[in-house]
Coordinates of C-alpha atoms in Angstrom, one line a residue:
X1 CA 24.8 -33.1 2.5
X2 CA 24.1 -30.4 4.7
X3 CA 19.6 -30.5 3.9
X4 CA 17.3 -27.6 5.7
X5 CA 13.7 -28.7 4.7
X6 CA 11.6 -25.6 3.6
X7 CA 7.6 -26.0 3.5
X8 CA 4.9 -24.2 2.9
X9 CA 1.1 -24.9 3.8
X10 CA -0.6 -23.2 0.9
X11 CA -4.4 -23.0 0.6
X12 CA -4.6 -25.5 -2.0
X13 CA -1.1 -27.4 -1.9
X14 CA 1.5 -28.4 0.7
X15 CA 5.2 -27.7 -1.1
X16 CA 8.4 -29.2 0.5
X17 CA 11.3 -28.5 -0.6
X18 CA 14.9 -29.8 0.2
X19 CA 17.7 -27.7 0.0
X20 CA 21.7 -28.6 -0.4
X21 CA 23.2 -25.8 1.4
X22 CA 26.4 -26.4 1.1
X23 CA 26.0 -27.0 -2.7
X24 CA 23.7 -24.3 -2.9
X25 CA 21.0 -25.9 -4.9
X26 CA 18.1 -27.8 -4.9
X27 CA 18.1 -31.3 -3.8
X28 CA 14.2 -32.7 -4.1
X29 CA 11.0 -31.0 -4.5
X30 CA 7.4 -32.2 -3.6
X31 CA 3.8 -31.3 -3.1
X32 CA 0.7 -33.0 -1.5
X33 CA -2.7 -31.4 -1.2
X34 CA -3.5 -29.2 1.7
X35 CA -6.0 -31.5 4.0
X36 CA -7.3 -28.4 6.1
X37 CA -10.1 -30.2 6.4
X38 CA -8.5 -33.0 8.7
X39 CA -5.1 -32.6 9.8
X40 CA -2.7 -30.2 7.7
X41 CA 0.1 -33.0 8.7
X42 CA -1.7 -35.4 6.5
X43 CA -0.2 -33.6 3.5
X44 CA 2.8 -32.6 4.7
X45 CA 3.7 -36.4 5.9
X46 CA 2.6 -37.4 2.4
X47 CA 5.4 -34.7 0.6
X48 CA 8.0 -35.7 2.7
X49 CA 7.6 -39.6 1.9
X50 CA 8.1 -38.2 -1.5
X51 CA 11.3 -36.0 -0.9
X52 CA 12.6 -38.8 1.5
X53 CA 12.3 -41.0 -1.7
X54 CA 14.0 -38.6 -4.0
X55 CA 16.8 -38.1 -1.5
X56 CA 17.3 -41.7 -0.3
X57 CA 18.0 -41.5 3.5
X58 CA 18.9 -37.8 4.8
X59 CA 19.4 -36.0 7.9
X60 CA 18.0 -32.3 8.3
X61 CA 19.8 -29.6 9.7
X62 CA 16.9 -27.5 10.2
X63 CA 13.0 -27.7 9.4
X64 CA 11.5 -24.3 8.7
X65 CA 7.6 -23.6 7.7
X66 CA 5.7 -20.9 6.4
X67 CA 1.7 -21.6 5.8
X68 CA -1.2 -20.0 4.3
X69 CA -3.3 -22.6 4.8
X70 CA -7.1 -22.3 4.9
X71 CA -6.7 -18.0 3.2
X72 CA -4.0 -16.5 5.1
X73 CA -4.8 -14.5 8.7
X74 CA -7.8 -12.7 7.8
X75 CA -8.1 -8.9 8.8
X76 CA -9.9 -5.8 8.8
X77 CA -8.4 -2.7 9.1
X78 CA -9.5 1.0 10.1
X79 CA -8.3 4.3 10.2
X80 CA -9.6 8.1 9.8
X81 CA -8.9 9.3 6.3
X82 CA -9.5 6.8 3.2
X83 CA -6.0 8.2 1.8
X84 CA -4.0 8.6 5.0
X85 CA -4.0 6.6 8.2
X86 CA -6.9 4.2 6.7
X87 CA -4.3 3.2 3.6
X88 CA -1.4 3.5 6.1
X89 CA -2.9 0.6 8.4
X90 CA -3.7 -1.4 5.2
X91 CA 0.0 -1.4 4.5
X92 CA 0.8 -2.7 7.4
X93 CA -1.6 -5.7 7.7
X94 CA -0.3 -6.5 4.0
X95 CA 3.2 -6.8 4.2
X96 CA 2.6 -8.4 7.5
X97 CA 0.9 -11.2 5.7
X98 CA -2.3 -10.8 6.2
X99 CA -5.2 -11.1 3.9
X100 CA -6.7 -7.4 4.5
X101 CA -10.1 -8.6 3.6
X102 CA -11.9 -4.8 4.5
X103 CA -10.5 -1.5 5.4
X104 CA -12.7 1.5 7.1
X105 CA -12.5 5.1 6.9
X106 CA -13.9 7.6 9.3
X107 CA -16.6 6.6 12.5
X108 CA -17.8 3.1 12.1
X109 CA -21.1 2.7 11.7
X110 CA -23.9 0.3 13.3
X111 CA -24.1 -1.4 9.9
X112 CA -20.1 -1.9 9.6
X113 CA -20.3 -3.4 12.8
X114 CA -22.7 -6.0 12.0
X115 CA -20.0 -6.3 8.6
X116 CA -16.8 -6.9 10.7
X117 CA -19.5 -9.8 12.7
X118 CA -20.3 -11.4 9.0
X119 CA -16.6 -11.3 8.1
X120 CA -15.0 -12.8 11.4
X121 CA -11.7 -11.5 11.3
X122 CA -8.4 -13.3 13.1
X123 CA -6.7 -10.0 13.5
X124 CA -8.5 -6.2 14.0
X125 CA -6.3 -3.3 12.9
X126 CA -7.5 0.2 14.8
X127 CA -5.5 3.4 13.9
X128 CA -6.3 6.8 12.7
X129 CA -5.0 10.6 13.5
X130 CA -1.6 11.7 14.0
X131 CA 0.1 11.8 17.4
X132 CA -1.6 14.4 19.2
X133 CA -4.2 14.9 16.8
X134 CA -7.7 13.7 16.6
X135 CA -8.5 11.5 19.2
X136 CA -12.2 10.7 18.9
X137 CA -12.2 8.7 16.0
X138 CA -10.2 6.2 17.5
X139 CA -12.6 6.4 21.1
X140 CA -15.5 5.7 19.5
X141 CA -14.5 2.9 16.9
X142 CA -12.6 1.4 19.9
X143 CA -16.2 1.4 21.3
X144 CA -17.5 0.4 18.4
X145 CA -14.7 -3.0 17.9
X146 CA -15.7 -3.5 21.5
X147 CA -19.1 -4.2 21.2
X148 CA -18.5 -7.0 18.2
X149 CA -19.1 -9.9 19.8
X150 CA -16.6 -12.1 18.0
X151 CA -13.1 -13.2 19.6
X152 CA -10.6 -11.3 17.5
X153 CA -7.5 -10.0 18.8
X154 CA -7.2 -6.2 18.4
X155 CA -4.0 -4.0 17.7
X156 CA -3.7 -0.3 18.1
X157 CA -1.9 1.9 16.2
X158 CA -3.1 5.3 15.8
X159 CA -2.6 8.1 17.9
X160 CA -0.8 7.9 20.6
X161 CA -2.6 10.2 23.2
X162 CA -5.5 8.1 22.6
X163 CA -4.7 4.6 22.4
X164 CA -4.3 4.0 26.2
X165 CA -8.0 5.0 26.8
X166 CA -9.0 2.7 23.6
X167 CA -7.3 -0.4 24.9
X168 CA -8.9 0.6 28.5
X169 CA -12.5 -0.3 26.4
X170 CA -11.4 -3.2 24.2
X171 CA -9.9 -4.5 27.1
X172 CA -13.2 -4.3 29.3
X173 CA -15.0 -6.2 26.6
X174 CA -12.8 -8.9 27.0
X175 CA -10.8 -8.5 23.4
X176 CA -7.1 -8.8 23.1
X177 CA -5.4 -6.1 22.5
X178 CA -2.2 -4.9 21.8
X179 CA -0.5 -1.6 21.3
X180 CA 1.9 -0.5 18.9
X181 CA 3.1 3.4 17.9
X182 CA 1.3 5.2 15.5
X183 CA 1.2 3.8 11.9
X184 CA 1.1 7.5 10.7
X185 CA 2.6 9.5 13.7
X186 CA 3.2 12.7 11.8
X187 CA 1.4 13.8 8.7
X188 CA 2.4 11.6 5.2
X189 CA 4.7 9.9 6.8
X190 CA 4.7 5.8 7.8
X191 CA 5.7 3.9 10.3
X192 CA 4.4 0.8 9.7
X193 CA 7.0 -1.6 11.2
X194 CA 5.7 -2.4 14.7
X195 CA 2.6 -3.0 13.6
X196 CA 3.7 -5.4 11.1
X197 CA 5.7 -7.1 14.1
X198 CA 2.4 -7.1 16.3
X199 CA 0.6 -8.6 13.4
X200 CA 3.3 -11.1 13.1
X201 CA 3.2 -12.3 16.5
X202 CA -0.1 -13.0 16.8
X203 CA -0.1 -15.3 13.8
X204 CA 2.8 -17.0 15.4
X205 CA 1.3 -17.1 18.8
X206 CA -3.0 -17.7 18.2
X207 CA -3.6 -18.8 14.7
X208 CA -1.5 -21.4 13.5
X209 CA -3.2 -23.5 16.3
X210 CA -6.9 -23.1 14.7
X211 CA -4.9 -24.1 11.0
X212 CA -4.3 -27.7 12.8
X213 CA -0.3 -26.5 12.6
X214 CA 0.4 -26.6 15.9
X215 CA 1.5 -30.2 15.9
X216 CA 3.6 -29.4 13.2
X217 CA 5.3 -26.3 14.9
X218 CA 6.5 -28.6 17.3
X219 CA 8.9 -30.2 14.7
X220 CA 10.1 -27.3 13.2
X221 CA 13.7 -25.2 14.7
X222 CA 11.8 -21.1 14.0
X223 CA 8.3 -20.7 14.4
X224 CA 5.9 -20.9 12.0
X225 CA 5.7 -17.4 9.9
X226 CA 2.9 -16.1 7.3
X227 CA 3.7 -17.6 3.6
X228 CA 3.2 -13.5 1.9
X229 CA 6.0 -12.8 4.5
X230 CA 8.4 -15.0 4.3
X231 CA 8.0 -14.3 0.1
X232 CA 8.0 -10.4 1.0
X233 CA 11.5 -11.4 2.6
X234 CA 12.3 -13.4 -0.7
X235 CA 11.6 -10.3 -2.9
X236 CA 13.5 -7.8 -0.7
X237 CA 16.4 -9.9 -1.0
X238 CA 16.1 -10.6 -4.9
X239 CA 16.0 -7.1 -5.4
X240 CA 18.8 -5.6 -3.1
X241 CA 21.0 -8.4 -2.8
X242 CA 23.9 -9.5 -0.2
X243 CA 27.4 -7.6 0.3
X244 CA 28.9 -10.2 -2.2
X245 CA 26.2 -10.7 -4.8
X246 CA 23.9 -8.1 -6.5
X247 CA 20.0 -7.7 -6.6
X248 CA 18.1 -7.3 -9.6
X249 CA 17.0 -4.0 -9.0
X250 CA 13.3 -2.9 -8.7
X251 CA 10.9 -5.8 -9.9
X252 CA 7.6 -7.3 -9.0
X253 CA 6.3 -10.5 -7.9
X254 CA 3.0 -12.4 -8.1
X255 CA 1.7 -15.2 -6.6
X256 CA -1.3 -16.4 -8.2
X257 CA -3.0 -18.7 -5.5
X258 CA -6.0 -21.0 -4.8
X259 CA -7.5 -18.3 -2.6
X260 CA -6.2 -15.0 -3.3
X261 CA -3.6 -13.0 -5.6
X262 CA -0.4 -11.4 -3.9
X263 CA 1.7 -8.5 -5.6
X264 CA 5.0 -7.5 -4.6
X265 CA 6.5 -4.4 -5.7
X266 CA 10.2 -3.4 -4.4
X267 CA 10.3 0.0 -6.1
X268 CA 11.0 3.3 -4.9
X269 CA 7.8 3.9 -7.1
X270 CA 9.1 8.0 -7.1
X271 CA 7.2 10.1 -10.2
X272 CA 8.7 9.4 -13.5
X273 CA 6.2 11.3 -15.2
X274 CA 7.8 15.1 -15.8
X275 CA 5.5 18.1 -13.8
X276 CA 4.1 15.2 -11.2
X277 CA 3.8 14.6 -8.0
X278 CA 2.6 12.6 -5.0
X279 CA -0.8 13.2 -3.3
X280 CA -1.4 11.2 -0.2
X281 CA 1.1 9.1 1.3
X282 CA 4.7 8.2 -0.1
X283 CA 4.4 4.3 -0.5
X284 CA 6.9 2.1 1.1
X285 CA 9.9 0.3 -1.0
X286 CA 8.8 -2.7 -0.1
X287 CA 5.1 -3.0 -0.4
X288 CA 2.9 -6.0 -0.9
X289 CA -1.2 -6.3 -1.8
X290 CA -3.5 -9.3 -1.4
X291 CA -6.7 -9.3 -3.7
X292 CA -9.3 -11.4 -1.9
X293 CA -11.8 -12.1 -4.7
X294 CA -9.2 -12.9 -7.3
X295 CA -7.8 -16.5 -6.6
X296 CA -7.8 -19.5 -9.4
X297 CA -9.5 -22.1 -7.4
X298 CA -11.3 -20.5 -3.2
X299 CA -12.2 -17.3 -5.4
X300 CA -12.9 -18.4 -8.9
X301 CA -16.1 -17.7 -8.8
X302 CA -15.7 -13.7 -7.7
X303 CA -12.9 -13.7 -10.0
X304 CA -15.0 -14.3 -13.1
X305 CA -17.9 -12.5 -11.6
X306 CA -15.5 -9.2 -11.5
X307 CA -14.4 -10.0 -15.0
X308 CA -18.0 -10.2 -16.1
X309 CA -18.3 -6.8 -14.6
X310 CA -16.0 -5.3 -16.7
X311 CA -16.6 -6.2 -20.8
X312 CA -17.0 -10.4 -20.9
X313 CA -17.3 -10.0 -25.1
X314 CA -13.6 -8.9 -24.6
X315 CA -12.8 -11.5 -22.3
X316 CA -14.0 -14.1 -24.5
X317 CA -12.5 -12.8 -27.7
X318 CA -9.3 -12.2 -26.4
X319 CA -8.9 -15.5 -25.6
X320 CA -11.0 -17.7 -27.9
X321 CA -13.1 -19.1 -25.2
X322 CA -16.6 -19.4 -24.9
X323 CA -19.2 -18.5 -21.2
X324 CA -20.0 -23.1 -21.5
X325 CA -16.2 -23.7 -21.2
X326 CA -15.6 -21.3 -18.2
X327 CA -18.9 -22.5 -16.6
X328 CA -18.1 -26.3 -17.1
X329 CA -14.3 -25.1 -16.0
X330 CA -15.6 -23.3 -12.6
X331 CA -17.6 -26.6 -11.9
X332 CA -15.0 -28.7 -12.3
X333 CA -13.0 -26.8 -9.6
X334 CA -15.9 -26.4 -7.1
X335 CA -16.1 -30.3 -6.7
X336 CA -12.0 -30.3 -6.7
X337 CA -10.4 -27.5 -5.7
X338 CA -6.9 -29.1 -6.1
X339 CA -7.2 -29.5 -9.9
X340 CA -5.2 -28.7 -12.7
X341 CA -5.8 -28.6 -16.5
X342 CA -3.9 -31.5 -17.2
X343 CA -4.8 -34.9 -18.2
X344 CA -8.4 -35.5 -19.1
X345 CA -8.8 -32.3 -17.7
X346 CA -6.2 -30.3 -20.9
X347 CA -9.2 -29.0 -22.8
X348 CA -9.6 -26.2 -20.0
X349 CA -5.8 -25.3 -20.3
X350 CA -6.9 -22.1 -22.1
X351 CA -9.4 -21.4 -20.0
X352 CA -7.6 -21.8 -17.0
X353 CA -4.7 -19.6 -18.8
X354 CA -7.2 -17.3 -19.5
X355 CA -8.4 -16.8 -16.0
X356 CA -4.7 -16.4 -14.4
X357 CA -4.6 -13.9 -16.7
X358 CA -7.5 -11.8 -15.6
X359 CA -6.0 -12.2 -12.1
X360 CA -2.6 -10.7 -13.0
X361 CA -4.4 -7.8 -15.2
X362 CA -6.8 -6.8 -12.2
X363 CA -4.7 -7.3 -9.1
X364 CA -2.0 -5.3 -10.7
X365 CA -3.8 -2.7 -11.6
X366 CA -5.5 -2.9 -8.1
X367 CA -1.4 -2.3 -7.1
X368 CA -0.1 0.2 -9.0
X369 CA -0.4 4.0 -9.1
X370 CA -2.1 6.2 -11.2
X371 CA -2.0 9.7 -12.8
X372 CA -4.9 11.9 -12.5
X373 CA -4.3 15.5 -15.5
X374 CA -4.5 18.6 -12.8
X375 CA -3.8 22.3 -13.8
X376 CA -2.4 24.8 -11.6
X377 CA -1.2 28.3 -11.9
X378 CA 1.7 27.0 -12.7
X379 CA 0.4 24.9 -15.9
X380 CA -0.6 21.5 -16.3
X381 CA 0.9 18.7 -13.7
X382 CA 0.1 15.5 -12.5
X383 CA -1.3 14.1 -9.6
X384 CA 0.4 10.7 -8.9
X385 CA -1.1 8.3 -6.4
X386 CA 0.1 5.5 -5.2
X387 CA 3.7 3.8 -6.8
X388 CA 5.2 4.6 -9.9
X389 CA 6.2 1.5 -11.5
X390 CA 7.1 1.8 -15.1
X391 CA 10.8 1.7 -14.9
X392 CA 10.5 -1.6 -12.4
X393 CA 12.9 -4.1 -14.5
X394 CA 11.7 -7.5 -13.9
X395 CA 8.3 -9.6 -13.3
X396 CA 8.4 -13.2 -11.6
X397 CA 5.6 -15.3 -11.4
X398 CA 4.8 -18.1 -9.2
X399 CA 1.9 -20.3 -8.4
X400 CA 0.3 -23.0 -9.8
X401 CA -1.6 -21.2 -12.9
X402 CA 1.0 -19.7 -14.0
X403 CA 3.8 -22.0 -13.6
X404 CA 1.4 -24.9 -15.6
X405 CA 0.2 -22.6 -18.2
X406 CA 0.9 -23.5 -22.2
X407 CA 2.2 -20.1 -22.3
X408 CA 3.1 -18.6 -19.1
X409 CA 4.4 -15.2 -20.9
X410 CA 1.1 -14.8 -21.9
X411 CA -0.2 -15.1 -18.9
X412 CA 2.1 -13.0 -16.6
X413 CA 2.5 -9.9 -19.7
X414 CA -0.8 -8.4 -18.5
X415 CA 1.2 -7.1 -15.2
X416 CA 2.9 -4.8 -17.7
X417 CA 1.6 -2.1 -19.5
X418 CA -1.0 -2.0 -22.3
X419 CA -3.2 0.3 -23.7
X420 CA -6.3 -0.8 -21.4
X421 CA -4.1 1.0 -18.7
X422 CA -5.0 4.2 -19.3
X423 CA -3.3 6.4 -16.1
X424 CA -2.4 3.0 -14.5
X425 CA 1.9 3.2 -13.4
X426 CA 2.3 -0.3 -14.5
X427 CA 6.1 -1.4 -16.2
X428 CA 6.7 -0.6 -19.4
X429 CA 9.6 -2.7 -20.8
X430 CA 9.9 -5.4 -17.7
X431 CA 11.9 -8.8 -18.3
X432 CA 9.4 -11.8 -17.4
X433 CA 10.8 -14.7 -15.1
X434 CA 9.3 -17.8 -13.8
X435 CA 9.4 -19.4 -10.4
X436 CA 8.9 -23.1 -12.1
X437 CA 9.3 -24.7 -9.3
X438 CA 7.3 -22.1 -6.3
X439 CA 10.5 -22.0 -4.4
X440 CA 10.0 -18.3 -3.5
X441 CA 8.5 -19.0 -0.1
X442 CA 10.7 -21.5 0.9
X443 CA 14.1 -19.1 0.0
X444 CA 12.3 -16.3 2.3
X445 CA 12.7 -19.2 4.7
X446 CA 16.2 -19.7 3.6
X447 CA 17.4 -16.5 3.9
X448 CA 16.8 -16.3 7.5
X449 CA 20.3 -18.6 7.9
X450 CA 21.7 -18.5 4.4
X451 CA 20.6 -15.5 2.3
X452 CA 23.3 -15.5 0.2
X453 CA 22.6 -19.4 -0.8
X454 CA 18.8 -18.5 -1.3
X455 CA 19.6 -15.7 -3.8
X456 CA 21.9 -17.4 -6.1
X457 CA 19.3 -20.2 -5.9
X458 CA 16.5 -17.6 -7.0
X459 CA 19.1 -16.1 -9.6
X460 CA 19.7 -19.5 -11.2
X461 CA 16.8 -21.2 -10.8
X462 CA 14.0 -18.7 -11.9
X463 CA 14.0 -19.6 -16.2
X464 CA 13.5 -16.1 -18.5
X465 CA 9.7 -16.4 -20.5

């Protein structure tokens, strides 16, 4: 057998995977929980006992790793206009793989200084004007970034005629900086690609080493590369395909994690809606979002406080639970973040079910576009922000909560639309698959050396719900 070992350090689990290559399937799966707060080799050891025990003895052709370990690379982004360069820089922090934990509009301010201190990013994200256009934006939050006395690194991507003069300052204050072109360099349009390298690198060459991976790296044949991007590659390839096997077309992805909720959509996300069109910024094809405060074990507790927020007697009804089971439930998790409703443990399936749901419902509506009614002299139109994604033909869900849910179906239809979505682009008529066995990391791995072994892998592996 011809075995390349795929893993991925997740906040909450470690999942190896072996993979026949030359068969094109799966040979052994395992998982181990993430000991971040030791040695992250701990629990990858531990899985591959298990796979070495499923596979008898085995050589590897190549060992490949992706990690989220610990959240993801944290970030905070910035640009000038909430809807332009500011949503442009957010982009590119996101499909990069970064948790974008805040993004900034306009001059920063003395009191979103002392913010970006609290937060501690990994990674700071400066743009803002076009090339050639407003320059003093950028100046003074350069200034601003410089006078945070944290050690983040620093990447500039705004306009051009100002960025050498901004990394002058950060530079002076002793922060690492790096300059990339301009996220937005002309007016609505994106270039968000080397920024998305920049933010790659820096993973691969500063954090992995504060995640206790850097023993790890040393056994692996590619560097270690941010889990949402090495899924990001996974979707991409699902959806387009090879030059001998097809895609399936526009779909979305979401992987419900222990700290946060990532959406995928690979969509042209073009108006469908007749009379509308697009205000802001044209979204790219491939476009991922990661919702902080909605997470099923790290975030469970500002995922039920946002659902609180919203109408709890729904909440409660919808799913015949009651507030003692979730509170019992979230307490449960606090003192064991690695635990599932299973076992002794099966009374808080539903409410556990109930919660992934909530995630799906608000991170996707957190992703897709909406319509806004306008009227002009023409008649009435419609102003369409963000991605149209009614027409997207498939949903796959991965992770934990959803894979072990009674009724996954359930749990991953409230990423398609409902009549609580008022405005909100979100599929109409999608097909709903399941990654049972969280493979879609590891085939973004894959697909770096065989993608078209990883896709037929995805294509036969992922069951219909």
């Amino acid at each position: 057998m011809k075995i390349y070992l795929l893993t991925d350090f997740g906040s909450t689990y470690t999942k190896v995977m072996a993979v026949d290559v030359q068969a094109g399937k799966i040979a052994a799966f395992a998982k181990a929980f993430t000991t971040i707060d030791t040695d992250v080799a701990i629990g990858y050891q531990a899985a591959k006992k298990e796979i070495a025990a499923q596979l008898g003895s085995a050589v590897y052709e190549k060992c490949l790793a992706a990690s989220s370990a610990a959240g993801g690379l944290k970030m905070v982004s910035s640009g000038l206009v909430p809807d332009l360069t500011a949503k442009a820089s957010r982009l590119a922090a996101a499909s990069a793989g970064a948790k974008v934990v805040k993004t900034y509009a306009y001059e920063l301010t003395e009191a979103e200084s002392e913010e970006i201190y609290a937060i501690e990013p990994d990674i700071m994200l400066l743009s803002g004007g076009i090339d050639g256009g407003n320059k003093r934006v950028l100046l003074h939050n350069a200034g601003i970034i410089a006078a945070i006395p944290r050690n983040f690194s620093v990447i500039i991507a705004g306009n051009r005629s100002a960025a050498a003069e901004a990394r002058a300052i950060l530079e002076r204050a002793g922060k690492n900086t790096v300059v990339t072109p301009n996220v937005m360099p002309v007016f609505g349009k994106l270039n968000i690609m080397p920024a998305k390298g920049a933010i790659r690198d820096l993973f691969i060459a500063n954090i992995i080493t504060a995640k206790g991976l850097d023993n790890v790296q040393a056994t692996m044949d590619m560097e270690i590369i941010p889990t949402p991007l090495a899924v990001l590659e996974a979707c991409e390839l699902l959806s387009r395909g090879t030059t001998t096997q097809d895609g399936l077309g526009e779909l979305m992805a979401y992987d419900l994690g222990g700290a946060t909720t990532d959406v995928y959509s690979m969509a042209d996300g073009s108006p469908k809606t007749p009379n509308a069109f697009i205000h802001g910024i044209t979204e790219p094809f491939d476009k991922r979002t990661v919702e902080g405060d909605v997470g099923m074990r790290y975030s469970q507790a500002a995922l039920y406080d946002l659902i609180l927020e919203d109408n709890p007697a729904v909440f409660y009804d919808e799913y015949a639970i009651t507030p003692e089971e979730v509170d019992a439930w979230l307490a449960i998790c606090r003192d064991d973040p690695g635990v599932l409703p299973l076992g002794q443990y099966e009374q808080y399936n539903n409410v556990d079910s109930a919660l992934a749901a909530e995630a799906i419902r608000i991170s996707a509506a957190r992703h897709a576009g909406y319509n806004e009614r306008v009227f002009t002299p023409a008649g009435e139109a419609f102003s369409q922000t963000g991605k149209d994604l009614t027409q997207v033909s498939h949903i796959i869900g991965t992770g934990g909560a959803i894979i072990n849910a009674k009724n996954p179906a359930a749990v991953l239809r409230h990423a398609a639309y409902s009549p609580r979505d008022l405005g909100a682009l979100k599929p109409l008529a999608p097909k709903m698959l399941l990654d049972t066995q969280n493979s879609f990391a590891a085939m973004g791995l894959l697909a770096r050396f065989h993608p078209d072994t990883a896709l037929g892998i995805m294509k036969d592996n992922f069951a219909k719900i």
